[in-house]
């Protein structure tokens, strides 16, 4: 169920869509691997994990273990769940470090209460909005998933779910069921003014109401972190992929902001930040 960084076209249940050939093609695509790694890095960053100890994370829709690779590189442990046997077979062949479970998350998260220090999911949750069988009710499946996930997470932890909503109604359905299950939090939107680079991360808190992180690419706006506003305004200094042009002022500000969130010492922003120096002869 893990995503490729592009909006998936629904062609039936994910366990059928990702057959053996599709699973291998997916995992061997260098572009897919790069995007998956970037989104996994951002999801783990949004979890706000403690730096002094390794954590146990749940990877929902783990696929062939691309997200898990990043979790392992960061020194954490993980358990992955996926509905596609072909994807999990590839993960086993790749000898990923996490434990794997073949399961439909629409049936719930089958782990003991408070077991996980956090949860990530890359491009998987939107699959629960599809009624692939007559017995499937998207609202009920979403609520079952979120309510059991809430129980499986330790108090004070977070779940960060990257998803590709088809429309605002689907986004509202997913968020509503998460809040109904007891979560607080909301949507973090990275690069909201870019059609290609825009990414949705549902950032959920367990037991306590935390401050919702700010989306990337919003540093120069007055947008509140907990509000996902959609505008047609163009953002300065963007390249064709929607990211700030390297070495530009916006690019430098984004990099400094990311370092601040990591707790590193960063020089204060001034009117000279990012300004080119005059050449010396």
CSV table of C-alpha atoms in Angstrom, one decimal, residues 14-106:
chain,number,residue,atom,x,y,z
A,14,UNK,CA,-4.4,-2.6,-3.3
A,15,UNK,CA,-3.6,-6.3,-2.8
A,16,UNK,CA,-4.6,-6.8,-6.4
A,17,UNK,CA,-3.2,-3.6,-7.8
A,18,UNK,CA,0.2,-4.4,-6.4
A,19,UNK,CA,0.8,-7.9,-7.8
A,20,UNK,CA,4.3,-9.4,-8.0
A,21,UNK,CA,5.3,-7.6,-11.2
A,22,UNK,CA,4.0,-4.2,-10.0
A,23,UNK,CA,5.6,-4.7,-6.6
A,24,UNK,CA,9.0,-5.3,-8.2
A,25,UNK,CA,8.7,-2.5,-10.7
A,26,UNK,CA,7.7,-0.2,-7.9
A,27,UNK,CA,10.7,-1.0,-5.7
A,28,UNK,CA,13.2,-0.9,-8.5
A,29,UNK,CA,12.2,2.6,-9.7
A,30,UNK,CA,14.9,5.0,-8.5
A,31,UNK,CA,12.5,8.0,-8.7
A,32,UNK,CA,10.0,6.2,-6.5
A,33,UNK,CA,12.7,5.2,-4.0
A,34,UNK,CA,13.9,8.8,-3.8
A,35,UNK,CA,10.4,10.3,-3.3
A,36,UNK,CA,9.5,7.6,-0.7
A,37,UNK,CA,12.7,8.4,1.2
A,38,UNK,CA,12.0,12.1,1.2
A,39,UNK,CA,8.4,11.7,2.4
A,40,UNK,CA,9.5,9.2,5.1
A,41,UNK,CA,12.1,11.6,6.3
A,42,UNK,CA,9.5,14.4,6.6
A,43,UNK,CA,7.0,12.1,8.4
A,44,UNK,CA,9.6,11.0,10.9
A,45,UNK,CA,10.6,14.6,11.5
A,46,UNK,CA,6.9,15.5,12.2
A,47,UNK,CA,6.7,12.7,14.8
A,48,UNK,CA,9.0,14.8,17.0
A,49,UNK,CA,10.7,11.7,18.5
A,50,UNK,CA,13.1,12.0,21.4
A,51,UNK,CA,16.8,12.1,20.4
A,52,UNK,CA,18.2,10.2,23.4
A,53,UNK,CA,16.7,6.8,22.7
A,54,UNK,CA,15.5,4.5,19.9
A,55,UNK,CA,11.7,4.2,19.4
A,56,UNK,CA,9.4,1.5,18.2
A,57,UNK,CA,7.3,2.8,15.3
A,58,UNK,CA,4.4,1.3,13.3
A,59,UNK,CA,4.5,1.7,9.5
A,60,UNK,CA,1.0,1.5,8.1
A,61,UNK,CA,1.0,0.4,4.4
A,62,UNK,CA,4.7,-0.4,4.6
A,63,UNK,CA,4.8,-2.0,1.1
A,64,UNK,CA,8.3,-3.3,0.3
A,65,UNK,CA,9.9,-1.6,3.2
A,66,UNK,CA,11.2,1.6,1.6
A,67,UNK,CA,9.9,3.8,4.5
A,68,UNK,CA,11.3,1.2,7.0
A,69,UNK,CA,14.7,1.6,5.5
A,70,UNK,CA,14.8,5.2,6.6
A,71,UNK,CA,13.4,4.4,10.0
A,72,UNK,CA,16.2,1.8,10.5
A,73,UNK,CA,18.8,4.3,9.3
A,74,UNK,CA,17.7,6.7,12.0
A,75,UNK,CA,18.3,4.0,14.7
A,76,UNK,CA,14.7,3.2,15.4
A,77,UNK,CA,12.8,-0.1,15.3
A,78,UNK,CA,9.6,-0.7,13.3
A,79,UNK,CA,6.8,-3.1,12.5
A,80,UNK,CA,5.2,-2.8,9.1
A,81,UNK,CA,1.6,-3.7,8.1
A,82,UNK,CA,0.4,-4.1,4.5
A,83,UNK,CA,-2.4,-5.8,2.7
A,84,UNK,CA,-0.4,-6.8,-0.4
A,85,UNK,CA,1.4,-10.2,-0.1
A,86,UNK,CA,3.5,-9.3,-3.2
A,87,UNK,CA,4.8,-6.2,-1.6
A,88,UNK,CA,5.7,-8.0,1.6
A,89,UNK,CA,7.4,-10.8,-0.3
A,90,UNK,CA,9.7,-8.1,-1.9
A,91,UNK,CA,10.4,-6.7,1.6
A,92,UNK,CA,11.4,-10.1,2.8
A,93,UNK,CA,13.7,-10.6,-0.2
A,94,UNK,CA,15.3,-7.2,0.5
A,95,UNK,CA,15.9,-8.4,4.1
A,96,UNK,CA,14.5,-5.3,5.7
A,97,UNK,CA,15.2,-4.9,9.4
A,98,UNK,CA,11.6,-4.5,10.6
A,99,UNK,CA,9.0,-7.1,11.4
A,100,UNK,CA,6.2,-7.5,8.8
A,101,UNK,CA,2.5,-8.3,9.2
A,102,UNK,CA,0.0,-9.1,6.4
A,103,UNK,CA,-3.2,-7.4,7.4
A,104,UNK,CA,-6.0,-5.1,6.3
A,105,UNK,CA,-5.8,-2.0,8.5
A,106,UNK,CA,-9.5,-1.4,7.8
